[in-house]
mmCIF file with all atom_site columns, C-alpha atoms in Angstrom:
data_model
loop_
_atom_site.group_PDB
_atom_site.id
_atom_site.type_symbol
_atom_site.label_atom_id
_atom_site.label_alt_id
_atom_site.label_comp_id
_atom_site.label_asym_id
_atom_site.label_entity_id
_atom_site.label_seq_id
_atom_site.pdbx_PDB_ins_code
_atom_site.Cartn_x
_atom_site.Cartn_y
_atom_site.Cartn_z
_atom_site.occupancy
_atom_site.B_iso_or_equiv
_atom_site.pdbx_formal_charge
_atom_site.auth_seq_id
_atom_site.auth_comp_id
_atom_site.auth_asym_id
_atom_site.auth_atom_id
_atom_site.pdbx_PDB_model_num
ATOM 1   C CA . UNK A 1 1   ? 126.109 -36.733 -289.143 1.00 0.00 ? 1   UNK A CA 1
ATOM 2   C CA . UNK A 1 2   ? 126.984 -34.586 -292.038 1.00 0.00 ? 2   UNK A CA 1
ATOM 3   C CA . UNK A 1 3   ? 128.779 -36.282 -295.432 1.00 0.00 ? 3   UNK A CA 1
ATOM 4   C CA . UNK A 1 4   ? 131.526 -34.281 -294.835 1.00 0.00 ? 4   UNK A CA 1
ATOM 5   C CA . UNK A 1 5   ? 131.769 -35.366 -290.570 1.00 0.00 ? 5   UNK A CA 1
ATOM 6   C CA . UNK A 1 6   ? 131.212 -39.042 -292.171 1.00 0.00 ? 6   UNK A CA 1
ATOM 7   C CA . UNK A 1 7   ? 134.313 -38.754 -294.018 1.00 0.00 ? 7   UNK A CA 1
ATOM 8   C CA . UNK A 1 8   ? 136.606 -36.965 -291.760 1.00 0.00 ? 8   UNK A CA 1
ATOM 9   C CA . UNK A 1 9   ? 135.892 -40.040 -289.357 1.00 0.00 ? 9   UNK A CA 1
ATOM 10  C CA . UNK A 1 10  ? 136.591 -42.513 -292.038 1.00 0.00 ? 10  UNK A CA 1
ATOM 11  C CA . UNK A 1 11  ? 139.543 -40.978 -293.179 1.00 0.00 ? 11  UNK A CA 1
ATOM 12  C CA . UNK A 1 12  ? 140.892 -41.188 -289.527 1.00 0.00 ? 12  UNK A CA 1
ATOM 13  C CA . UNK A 1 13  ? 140.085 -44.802 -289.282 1.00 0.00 ? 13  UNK A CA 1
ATOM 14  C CA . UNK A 1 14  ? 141.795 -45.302 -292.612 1.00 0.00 ? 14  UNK A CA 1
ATOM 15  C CA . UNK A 1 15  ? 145.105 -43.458 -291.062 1.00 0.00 ? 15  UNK A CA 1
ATOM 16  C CA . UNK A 1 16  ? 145.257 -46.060 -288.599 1.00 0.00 ? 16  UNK A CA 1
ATOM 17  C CA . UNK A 1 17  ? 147.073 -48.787 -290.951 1.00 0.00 ? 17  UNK A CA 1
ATOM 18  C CA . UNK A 1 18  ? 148.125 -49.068 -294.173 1.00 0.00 ? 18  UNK A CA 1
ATOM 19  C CA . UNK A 1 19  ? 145.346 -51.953 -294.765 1.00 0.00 ? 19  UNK A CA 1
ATOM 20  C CA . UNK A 1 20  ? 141.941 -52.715 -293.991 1.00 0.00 ? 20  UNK A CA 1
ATOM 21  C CA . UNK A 1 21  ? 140.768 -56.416 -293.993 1.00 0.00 ? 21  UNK A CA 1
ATOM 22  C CA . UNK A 1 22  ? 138.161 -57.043 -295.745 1.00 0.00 ? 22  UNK A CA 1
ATOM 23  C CA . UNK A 1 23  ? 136.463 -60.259 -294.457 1.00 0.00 ? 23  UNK A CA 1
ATOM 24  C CA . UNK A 1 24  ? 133.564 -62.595 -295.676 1.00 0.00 ? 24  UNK A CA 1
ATOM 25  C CA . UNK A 1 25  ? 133.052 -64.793 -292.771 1.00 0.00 ? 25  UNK A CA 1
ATOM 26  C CA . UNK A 1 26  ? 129.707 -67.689 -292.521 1.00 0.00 ? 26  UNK A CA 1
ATOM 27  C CA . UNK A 1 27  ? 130.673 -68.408 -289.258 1.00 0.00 ? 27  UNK A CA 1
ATOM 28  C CA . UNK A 1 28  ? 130.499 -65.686 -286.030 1.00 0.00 ? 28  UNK A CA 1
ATOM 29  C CA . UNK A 1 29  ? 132.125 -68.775 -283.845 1.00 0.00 ? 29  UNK A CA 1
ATOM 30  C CA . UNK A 1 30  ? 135.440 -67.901 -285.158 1.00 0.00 ? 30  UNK A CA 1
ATOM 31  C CA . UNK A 1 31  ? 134.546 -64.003 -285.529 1.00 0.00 ? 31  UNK A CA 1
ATOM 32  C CA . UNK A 1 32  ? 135.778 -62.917 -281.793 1.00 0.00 ? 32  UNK A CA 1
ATOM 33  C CA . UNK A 1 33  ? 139.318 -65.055 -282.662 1.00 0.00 ? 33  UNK A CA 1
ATOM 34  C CA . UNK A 1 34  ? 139.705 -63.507 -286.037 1.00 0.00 ? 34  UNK A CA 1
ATOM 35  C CA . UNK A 1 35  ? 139.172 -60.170 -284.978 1.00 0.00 ? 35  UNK A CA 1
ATOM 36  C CA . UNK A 1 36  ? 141.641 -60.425 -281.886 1.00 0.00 ? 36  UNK A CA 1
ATOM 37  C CA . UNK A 1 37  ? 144.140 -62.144 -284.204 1.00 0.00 ? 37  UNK A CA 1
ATOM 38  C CA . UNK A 1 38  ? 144.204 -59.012 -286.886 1.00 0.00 ? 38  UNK A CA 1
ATOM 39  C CA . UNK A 1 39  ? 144.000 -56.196 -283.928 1.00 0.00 ? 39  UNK A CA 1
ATOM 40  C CA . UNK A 1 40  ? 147.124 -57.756 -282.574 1.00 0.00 ? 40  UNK A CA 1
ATOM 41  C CA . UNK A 1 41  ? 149.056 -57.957 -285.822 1.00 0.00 ? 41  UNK A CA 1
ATOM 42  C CA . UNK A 1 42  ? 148.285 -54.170 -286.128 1.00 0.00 ? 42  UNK A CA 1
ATOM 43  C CA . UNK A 1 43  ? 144.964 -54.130 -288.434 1.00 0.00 ? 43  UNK A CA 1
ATOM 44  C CA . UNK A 1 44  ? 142.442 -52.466 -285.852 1.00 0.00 ? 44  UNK A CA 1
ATOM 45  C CA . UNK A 1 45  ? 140.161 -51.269 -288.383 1.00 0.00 ? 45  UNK A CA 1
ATOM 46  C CA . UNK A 1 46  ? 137.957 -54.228 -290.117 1.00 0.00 ? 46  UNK A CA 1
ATOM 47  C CA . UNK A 1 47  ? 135.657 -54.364 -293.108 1.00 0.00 ? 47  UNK A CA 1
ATOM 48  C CA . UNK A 1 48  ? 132.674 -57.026 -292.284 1.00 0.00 ? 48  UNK A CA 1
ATOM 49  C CA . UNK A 1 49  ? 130.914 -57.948 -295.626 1.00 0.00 ? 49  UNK A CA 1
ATOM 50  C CA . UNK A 1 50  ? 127.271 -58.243 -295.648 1.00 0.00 ? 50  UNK A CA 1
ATOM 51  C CA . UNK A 1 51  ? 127.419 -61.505 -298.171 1.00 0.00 ? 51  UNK A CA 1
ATOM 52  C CA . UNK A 1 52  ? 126.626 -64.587 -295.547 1.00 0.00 ? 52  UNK A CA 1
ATOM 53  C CA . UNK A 1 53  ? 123.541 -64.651 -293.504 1.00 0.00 ? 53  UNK A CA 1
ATOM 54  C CA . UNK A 1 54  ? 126.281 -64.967 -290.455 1.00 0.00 ? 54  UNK A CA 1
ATOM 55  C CA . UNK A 1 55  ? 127.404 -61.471 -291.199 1.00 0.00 ? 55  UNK A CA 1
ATOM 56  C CA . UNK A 1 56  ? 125.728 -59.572 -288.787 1.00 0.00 ? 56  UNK A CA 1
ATOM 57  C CA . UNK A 1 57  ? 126.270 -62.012 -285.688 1.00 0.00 ? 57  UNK A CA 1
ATOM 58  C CA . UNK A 1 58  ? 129.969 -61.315 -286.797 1.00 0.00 ? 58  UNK A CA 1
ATOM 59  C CA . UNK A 1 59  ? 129.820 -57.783 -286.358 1.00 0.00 ? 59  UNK A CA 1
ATOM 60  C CA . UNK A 1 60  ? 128.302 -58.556 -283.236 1.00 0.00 ? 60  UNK A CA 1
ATOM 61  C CA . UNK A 1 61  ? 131.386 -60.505 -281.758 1.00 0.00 ? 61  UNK A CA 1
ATOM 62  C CA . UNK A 1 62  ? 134.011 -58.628 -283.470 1.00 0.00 ? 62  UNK A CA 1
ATOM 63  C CA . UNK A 1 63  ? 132.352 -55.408 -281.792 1.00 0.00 ? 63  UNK A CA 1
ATOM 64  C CA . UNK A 1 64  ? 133.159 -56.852 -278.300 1.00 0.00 ? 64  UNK A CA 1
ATOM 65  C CA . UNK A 1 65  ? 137.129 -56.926 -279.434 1.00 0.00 ? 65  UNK A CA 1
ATOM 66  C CA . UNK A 1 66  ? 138.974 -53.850 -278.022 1.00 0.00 ? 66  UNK A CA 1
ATOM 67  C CA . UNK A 1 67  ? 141.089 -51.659 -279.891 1.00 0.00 ? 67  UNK A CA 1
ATOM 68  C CA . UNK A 1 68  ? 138.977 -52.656 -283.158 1.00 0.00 ? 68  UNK A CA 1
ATOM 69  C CA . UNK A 1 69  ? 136.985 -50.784 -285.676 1.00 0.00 ? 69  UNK A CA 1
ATOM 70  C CA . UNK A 1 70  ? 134.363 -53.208 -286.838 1.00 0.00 ? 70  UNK A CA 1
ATOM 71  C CA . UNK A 1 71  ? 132.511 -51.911 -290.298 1.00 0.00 ? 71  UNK A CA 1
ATOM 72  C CA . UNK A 1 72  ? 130.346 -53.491 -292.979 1.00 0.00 ? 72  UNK A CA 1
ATOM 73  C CA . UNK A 1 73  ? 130.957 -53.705 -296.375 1.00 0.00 ? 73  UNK A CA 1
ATOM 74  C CA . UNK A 1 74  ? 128.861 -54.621 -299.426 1.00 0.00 ? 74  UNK A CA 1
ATOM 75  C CA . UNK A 1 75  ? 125.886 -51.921 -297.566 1.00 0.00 ? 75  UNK A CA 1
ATOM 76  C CA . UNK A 1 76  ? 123.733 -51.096 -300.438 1.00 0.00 ? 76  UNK A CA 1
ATOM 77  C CA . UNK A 1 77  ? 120.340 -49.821 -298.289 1.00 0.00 ? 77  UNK A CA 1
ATOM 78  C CA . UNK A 1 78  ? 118.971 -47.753 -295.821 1.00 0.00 ? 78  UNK A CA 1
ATOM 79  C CA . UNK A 1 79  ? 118.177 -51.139 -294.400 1.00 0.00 ? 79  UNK A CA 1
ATOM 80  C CA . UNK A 1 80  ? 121.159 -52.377 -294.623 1.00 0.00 ? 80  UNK A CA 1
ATOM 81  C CA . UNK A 1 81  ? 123.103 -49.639 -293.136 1.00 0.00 ? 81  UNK A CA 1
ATOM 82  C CA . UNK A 1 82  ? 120.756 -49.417 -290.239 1.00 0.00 ? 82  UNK A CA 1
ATOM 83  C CA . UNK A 1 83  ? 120.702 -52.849 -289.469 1.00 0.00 ? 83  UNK A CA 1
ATOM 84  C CA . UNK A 1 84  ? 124.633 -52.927 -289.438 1.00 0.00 ? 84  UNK A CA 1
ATOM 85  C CA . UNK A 1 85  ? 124.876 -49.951 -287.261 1.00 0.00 ? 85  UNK A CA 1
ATOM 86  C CA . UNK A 1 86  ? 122.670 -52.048 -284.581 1.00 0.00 ? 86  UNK A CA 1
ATOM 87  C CA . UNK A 1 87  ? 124.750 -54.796 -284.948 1.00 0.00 ? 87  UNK A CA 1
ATOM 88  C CA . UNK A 1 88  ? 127.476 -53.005 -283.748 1.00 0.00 ? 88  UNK A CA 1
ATOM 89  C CA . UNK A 1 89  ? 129.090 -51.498 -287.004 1.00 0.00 ? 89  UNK A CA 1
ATOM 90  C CA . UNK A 1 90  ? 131.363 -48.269 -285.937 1.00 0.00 ? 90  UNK A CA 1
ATOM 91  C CA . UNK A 1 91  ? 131.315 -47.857 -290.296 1.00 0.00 ? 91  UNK A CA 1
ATOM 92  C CA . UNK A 1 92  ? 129.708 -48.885 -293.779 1.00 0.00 ? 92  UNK A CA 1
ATOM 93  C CA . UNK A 1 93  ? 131.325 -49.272 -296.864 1.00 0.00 ? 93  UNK A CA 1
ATOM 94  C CA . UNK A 1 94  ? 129.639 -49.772 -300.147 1.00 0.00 ? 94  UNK A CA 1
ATOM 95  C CA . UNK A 1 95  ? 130.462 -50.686 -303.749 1.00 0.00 ? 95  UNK A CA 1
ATOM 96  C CA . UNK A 1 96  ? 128.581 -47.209 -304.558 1.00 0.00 ? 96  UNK A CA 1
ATOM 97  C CA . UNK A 1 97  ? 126.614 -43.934 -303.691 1.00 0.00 ? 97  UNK A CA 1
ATOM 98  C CA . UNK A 1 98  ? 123.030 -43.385 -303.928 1.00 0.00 ? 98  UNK A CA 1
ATOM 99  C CA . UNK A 1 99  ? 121.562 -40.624 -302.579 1.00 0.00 ? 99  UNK A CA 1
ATOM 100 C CA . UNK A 1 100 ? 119.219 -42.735 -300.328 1.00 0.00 ? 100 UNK A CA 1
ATOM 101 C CA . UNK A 1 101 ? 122.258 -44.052 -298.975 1.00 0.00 ? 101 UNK A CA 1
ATOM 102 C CA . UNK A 1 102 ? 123.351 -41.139 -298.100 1.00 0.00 ? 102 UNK A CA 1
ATOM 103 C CA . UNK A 1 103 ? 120.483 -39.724 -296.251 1.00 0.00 ? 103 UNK A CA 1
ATOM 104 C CA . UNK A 1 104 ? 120.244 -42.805 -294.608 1.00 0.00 ? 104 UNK A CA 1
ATOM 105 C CA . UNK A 1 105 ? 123.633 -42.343 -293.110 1.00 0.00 ? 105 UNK A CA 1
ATOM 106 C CA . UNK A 1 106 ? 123.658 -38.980 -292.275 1.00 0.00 ? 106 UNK A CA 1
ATOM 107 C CA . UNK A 1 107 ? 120.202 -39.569 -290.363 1.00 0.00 ? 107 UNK A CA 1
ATOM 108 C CA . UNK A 1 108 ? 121.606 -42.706 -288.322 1.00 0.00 ? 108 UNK A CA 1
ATOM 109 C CA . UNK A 1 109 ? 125.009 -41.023 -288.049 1.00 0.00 ? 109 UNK A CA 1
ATOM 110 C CA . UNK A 1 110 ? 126.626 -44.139 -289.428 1.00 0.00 ? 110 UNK A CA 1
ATOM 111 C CA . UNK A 1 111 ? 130.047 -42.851 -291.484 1.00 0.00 ? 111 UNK A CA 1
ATOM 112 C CA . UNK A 1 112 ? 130.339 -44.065 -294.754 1.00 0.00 ? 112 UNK A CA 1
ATOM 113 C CA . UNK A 1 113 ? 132.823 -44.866 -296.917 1.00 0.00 ? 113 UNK A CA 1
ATOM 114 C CA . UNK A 1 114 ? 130.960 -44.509 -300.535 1.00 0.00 ? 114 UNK A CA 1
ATOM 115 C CA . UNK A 1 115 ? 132.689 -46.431 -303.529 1.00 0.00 ? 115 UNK A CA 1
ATOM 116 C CA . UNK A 1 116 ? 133.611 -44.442 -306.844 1.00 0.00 ? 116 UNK A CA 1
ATOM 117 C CA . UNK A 1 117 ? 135.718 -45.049 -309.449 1.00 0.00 ? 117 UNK A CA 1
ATOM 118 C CA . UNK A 1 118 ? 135.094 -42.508 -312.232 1.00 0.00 ? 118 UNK A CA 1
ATOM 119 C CA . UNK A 1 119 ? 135.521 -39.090 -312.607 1.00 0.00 ? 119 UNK A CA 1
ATOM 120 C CA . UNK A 1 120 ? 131.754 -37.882 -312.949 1.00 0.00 ? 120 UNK A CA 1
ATOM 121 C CA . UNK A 1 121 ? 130.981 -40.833 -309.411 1.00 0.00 ? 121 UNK A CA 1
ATOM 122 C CA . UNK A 1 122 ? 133.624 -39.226 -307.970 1.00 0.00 ? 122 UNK A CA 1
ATOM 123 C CA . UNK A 1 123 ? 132.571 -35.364 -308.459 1.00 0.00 ? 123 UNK A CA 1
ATOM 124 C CA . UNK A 1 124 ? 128.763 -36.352 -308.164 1.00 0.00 ? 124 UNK A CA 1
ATOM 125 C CA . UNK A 1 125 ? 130.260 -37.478 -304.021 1.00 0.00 ? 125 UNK A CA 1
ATOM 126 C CA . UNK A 1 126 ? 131.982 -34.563 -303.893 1.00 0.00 ? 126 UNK A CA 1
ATOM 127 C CA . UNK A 1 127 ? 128.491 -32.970 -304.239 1.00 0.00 ? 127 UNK A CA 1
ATOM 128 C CA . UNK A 1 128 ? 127.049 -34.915 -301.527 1.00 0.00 ? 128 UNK A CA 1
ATOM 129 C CA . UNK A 1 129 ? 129.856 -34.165 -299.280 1.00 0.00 ? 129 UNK A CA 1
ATOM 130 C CA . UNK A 1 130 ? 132.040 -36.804 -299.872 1.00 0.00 ? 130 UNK A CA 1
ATOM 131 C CA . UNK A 1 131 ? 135.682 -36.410 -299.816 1.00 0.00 ? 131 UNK A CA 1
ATOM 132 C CA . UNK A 1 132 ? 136.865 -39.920 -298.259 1.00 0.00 ? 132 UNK A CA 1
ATOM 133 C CA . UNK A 1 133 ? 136.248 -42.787 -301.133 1.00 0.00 ? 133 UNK A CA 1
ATOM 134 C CA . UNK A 1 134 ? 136.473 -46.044 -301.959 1.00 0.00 ? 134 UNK A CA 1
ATOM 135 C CA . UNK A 1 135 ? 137.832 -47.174 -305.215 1.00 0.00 ? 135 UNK A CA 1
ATOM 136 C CA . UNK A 1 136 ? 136.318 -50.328 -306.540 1.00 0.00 ? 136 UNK A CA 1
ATOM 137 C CA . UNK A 1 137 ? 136.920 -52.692 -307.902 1.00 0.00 ? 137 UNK A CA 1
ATOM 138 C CA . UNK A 1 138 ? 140.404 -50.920 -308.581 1.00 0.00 ? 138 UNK A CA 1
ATOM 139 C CA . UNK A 1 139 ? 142.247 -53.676 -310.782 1.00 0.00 ? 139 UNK A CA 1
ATOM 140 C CA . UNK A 1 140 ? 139.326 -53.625 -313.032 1.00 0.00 ? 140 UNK A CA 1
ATOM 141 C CA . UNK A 1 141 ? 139.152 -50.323 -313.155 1.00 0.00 ? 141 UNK A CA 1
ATOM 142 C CA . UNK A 1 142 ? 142.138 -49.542 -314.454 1.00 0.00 ? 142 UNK A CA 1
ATOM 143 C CA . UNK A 1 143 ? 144.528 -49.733 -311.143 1.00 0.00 ? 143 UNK A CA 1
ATOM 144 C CA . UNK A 1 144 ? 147.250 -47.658 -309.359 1.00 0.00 ? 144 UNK A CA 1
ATOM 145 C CA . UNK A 1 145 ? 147.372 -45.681 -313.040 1.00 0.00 ? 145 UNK A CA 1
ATOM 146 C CA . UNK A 1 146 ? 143.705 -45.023 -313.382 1.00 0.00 ? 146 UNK A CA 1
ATOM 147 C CA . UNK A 1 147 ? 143.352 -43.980 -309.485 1.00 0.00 ? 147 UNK A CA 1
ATOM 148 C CA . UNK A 1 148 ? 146.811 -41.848 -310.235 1.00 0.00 ? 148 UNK A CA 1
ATOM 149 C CA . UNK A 1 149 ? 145.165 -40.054 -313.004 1.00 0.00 ? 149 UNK A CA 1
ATOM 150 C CA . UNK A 1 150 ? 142.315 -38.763 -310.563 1.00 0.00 ? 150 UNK A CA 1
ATOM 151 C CA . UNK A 1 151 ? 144.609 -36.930 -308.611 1.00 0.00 ? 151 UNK A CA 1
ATOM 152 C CA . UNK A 1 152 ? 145.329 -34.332 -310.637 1.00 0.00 ? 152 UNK A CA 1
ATOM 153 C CA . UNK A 1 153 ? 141.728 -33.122 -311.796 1.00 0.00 ? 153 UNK A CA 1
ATOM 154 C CA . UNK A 1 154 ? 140.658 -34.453 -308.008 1.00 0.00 ? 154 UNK A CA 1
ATOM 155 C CA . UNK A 1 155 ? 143.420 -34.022 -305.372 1.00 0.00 ? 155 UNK A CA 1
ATOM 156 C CA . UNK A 1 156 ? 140.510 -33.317 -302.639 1.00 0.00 ? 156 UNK A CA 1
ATOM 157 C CA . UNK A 1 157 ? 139.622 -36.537 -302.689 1.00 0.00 ? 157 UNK A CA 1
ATOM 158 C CA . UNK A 1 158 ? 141.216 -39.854 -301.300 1.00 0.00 ? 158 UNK A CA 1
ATOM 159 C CA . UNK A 1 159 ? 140.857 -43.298 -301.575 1.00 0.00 ? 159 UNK A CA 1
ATOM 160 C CA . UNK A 1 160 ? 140.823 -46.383 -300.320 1.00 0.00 ? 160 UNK A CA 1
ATOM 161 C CA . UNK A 1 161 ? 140.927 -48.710 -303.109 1.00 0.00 ? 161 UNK A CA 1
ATOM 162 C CA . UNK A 1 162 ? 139.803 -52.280 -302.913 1.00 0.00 ? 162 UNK A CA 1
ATOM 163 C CA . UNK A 1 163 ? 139.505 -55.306 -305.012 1.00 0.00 ? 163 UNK A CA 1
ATOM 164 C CA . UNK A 1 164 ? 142.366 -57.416 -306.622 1.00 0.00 ? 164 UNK A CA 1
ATOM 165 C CA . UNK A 1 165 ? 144.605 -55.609 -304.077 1.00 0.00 ? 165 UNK A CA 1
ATOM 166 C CA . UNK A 1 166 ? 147.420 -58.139 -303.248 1.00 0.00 ? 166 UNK A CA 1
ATOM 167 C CA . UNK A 1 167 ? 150.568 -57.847 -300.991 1.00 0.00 ? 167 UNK A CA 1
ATOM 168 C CA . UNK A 1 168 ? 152.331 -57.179 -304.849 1.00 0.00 ? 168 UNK A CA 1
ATOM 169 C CA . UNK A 1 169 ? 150.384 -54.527 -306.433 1.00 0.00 ? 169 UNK A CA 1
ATOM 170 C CA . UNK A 1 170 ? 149.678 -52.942 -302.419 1.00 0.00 ? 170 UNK A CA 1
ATOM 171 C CA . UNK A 1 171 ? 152.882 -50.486 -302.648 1.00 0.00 ? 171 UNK A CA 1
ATOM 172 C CA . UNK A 1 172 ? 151.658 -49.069 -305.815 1.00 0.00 ? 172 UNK A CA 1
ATOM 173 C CA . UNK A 1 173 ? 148.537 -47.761 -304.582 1.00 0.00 ? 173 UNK A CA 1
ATOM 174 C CA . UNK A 1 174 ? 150.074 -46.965 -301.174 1.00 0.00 ? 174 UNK A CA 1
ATOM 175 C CA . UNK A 1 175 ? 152.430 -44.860 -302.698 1.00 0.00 ? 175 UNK A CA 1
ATOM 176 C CA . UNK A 1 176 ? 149.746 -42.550 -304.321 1.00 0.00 ? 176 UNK A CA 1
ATOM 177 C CA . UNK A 1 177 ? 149.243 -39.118 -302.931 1.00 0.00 ? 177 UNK A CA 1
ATOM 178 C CA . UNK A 1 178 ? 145.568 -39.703 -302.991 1.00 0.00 ? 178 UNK A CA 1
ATOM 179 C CA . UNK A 1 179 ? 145.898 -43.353 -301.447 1.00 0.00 ? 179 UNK A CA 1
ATOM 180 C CA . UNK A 1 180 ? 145.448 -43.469 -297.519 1.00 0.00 ? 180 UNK A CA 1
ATOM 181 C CA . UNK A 1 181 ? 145.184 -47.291 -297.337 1.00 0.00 ? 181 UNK A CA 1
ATOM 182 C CA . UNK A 1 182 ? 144.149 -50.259 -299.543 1.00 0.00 ? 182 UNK A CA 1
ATOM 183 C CA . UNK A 1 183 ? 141.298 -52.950 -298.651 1.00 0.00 ? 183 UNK A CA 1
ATOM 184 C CA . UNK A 1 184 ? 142.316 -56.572 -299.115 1.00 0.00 ? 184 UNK A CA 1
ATOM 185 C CA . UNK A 1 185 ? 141.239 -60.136 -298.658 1.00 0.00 ? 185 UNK A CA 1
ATOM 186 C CA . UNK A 1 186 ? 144.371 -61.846 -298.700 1.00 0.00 ? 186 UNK A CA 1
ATOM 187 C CA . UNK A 1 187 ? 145.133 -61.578 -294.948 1.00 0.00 ? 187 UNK A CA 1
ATOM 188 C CA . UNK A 1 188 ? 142.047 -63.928 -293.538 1.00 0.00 ? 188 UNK A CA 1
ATOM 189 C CA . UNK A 1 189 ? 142.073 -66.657 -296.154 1.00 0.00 ? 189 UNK A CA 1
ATOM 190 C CA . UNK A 1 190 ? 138.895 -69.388 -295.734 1.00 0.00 ? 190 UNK A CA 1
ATOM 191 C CA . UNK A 1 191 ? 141.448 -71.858 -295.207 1.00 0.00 ? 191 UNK A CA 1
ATOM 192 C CA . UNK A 1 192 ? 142.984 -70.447 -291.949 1.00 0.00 ? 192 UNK A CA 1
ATOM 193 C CA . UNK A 1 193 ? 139.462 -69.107 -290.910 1.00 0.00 ? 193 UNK A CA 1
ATOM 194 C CA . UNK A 1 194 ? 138.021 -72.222 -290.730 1.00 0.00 ? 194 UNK A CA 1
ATOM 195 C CA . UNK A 1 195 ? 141.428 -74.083 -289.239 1.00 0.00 ? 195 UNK A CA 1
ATOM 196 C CA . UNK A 1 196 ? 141.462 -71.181 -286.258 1.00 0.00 ? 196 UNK A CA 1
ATOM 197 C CA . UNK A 1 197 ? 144.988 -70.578 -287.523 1.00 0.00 ? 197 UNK A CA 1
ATOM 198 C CA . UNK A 1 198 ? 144.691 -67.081 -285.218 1.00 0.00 ? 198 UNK A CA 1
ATOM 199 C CA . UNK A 1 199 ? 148.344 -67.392 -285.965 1.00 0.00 ? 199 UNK A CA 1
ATOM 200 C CA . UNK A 1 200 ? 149.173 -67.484 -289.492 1.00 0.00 ? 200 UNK A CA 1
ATOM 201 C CA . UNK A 1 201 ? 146.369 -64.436 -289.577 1.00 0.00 ? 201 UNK A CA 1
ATOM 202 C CA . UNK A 1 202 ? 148.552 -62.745 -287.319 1.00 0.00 ? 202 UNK A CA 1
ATOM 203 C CA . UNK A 1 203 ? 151.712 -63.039 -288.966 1.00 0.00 ? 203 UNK A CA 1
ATOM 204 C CA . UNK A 1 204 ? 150.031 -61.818 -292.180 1.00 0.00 ? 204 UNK A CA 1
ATOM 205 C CA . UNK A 1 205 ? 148.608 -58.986 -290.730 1.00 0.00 ? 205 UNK A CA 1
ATOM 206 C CA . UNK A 1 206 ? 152.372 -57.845 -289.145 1.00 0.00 ? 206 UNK A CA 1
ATOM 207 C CA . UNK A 1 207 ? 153.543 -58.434 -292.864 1.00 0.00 ? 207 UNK A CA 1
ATOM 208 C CA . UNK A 1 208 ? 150.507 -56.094 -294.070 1.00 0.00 ? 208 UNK A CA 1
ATOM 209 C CA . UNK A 1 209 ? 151.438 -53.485 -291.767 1.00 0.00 ? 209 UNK A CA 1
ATOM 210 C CA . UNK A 1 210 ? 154.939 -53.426 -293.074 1.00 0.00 ? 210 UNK A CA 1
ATOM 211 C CA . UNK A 1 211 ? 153.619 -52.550 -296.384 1.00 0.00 ? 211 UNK A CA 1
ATOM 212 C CA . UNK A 1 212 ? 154.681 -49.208 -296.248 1.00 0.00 ? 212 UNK A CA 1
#
């Protein structure tokens, strides 16, 4: 699977809502609920961090959800990309781009959403192949007006940005023309993980969606 096949198909799953959870679960008991909980408040597509030993179990479960997208996040290795495409991953996201990481991908045919926040990260994807990013960590990096300044040089490229994304700052980035959706923790906080509030994760997710 070419760079550029890797991210037409992320770019498609990106089109399918206007956010994509990201999620650091420890506990795949509660991964099947969460999962079902954010596919029915209209988030199908869901970002799996590889930051708790549980993480791949949780792939695992959340794979057996239907109408979901189940990626990981934080994939920084051939390793780790292969091991979550056997866990059930349909996608990898990562912080960055390496070139093994790359290869790696395009061997397994795993899509992958690369991370890139500068002009010279973003051109050195575009190289690759890459024309479906992540921008991260986007407050830090400057924001909606930093990601906004990209367009013009780079209008071929979009983004998903992530980090310190919050239901406030959202419609900023979602209104940029190189924006196709935002990643964000907010909707799946610890607190209602751990409670089973399926609920309250619902609700959020419906509010998420409305974004727009």
């Amino acid at each position: 699977m070419t760079p550029e096949t890797q991210s037409r198909n992320t770019r498609a799953l990106c089109e399918l809502a206007p956010v994509i959870p990201v999620l650091v679960v420890g506990d795949a008991g509660r991964a099947e609920g969460l999962a079902a909980a954010l596919v029915a408040g209209g988030l199908p597509v869901l970002e799996v961090t590889l930051r708790t030993p549980a993480a791949l179990d949780v792939i695992r479960e959340m794979a057996k959800v239907p109408g979901g997208h189940v990626g990981a996040g934080t994939v920084l290795t051939p390793d780790d990309a292969k091991r979550a495409k056997d866990a059930g991953a349909s996608f990898a996201v990562s912080p960055g781009l390496t070139e093994r990481l790359a290869r790696a991908c395009e061997e397994i045919g795993l899509p992958l959403l690369p991370g890139a926040v500068t002009a010279s990260e973003v051109m050195r994807a575009m190289e690759l192949g890459y024309s479906m990013l992540k921008f991260f960590p986007a407050e830090a990096a400057g924001g909606a007006k930093s990601l906004k300044s990209l367009a013009g040089p780079l209008p071929q490229v979009s983004f998903c940005p992530t980090g310190g994304v919050t239901p406030r700052n959202a419609p900023d980035y979602l209104a940029l023309p190189n924006v196709v959706c935002v990643g964000g923790s907010w909707i799946a906080p610890d607190a209602d993980v751990a409670a089973g509030d399926w609920q309250a994760i619902e609700t959020r997710a419906r509010e998420a969606v409305a974004l727009t």
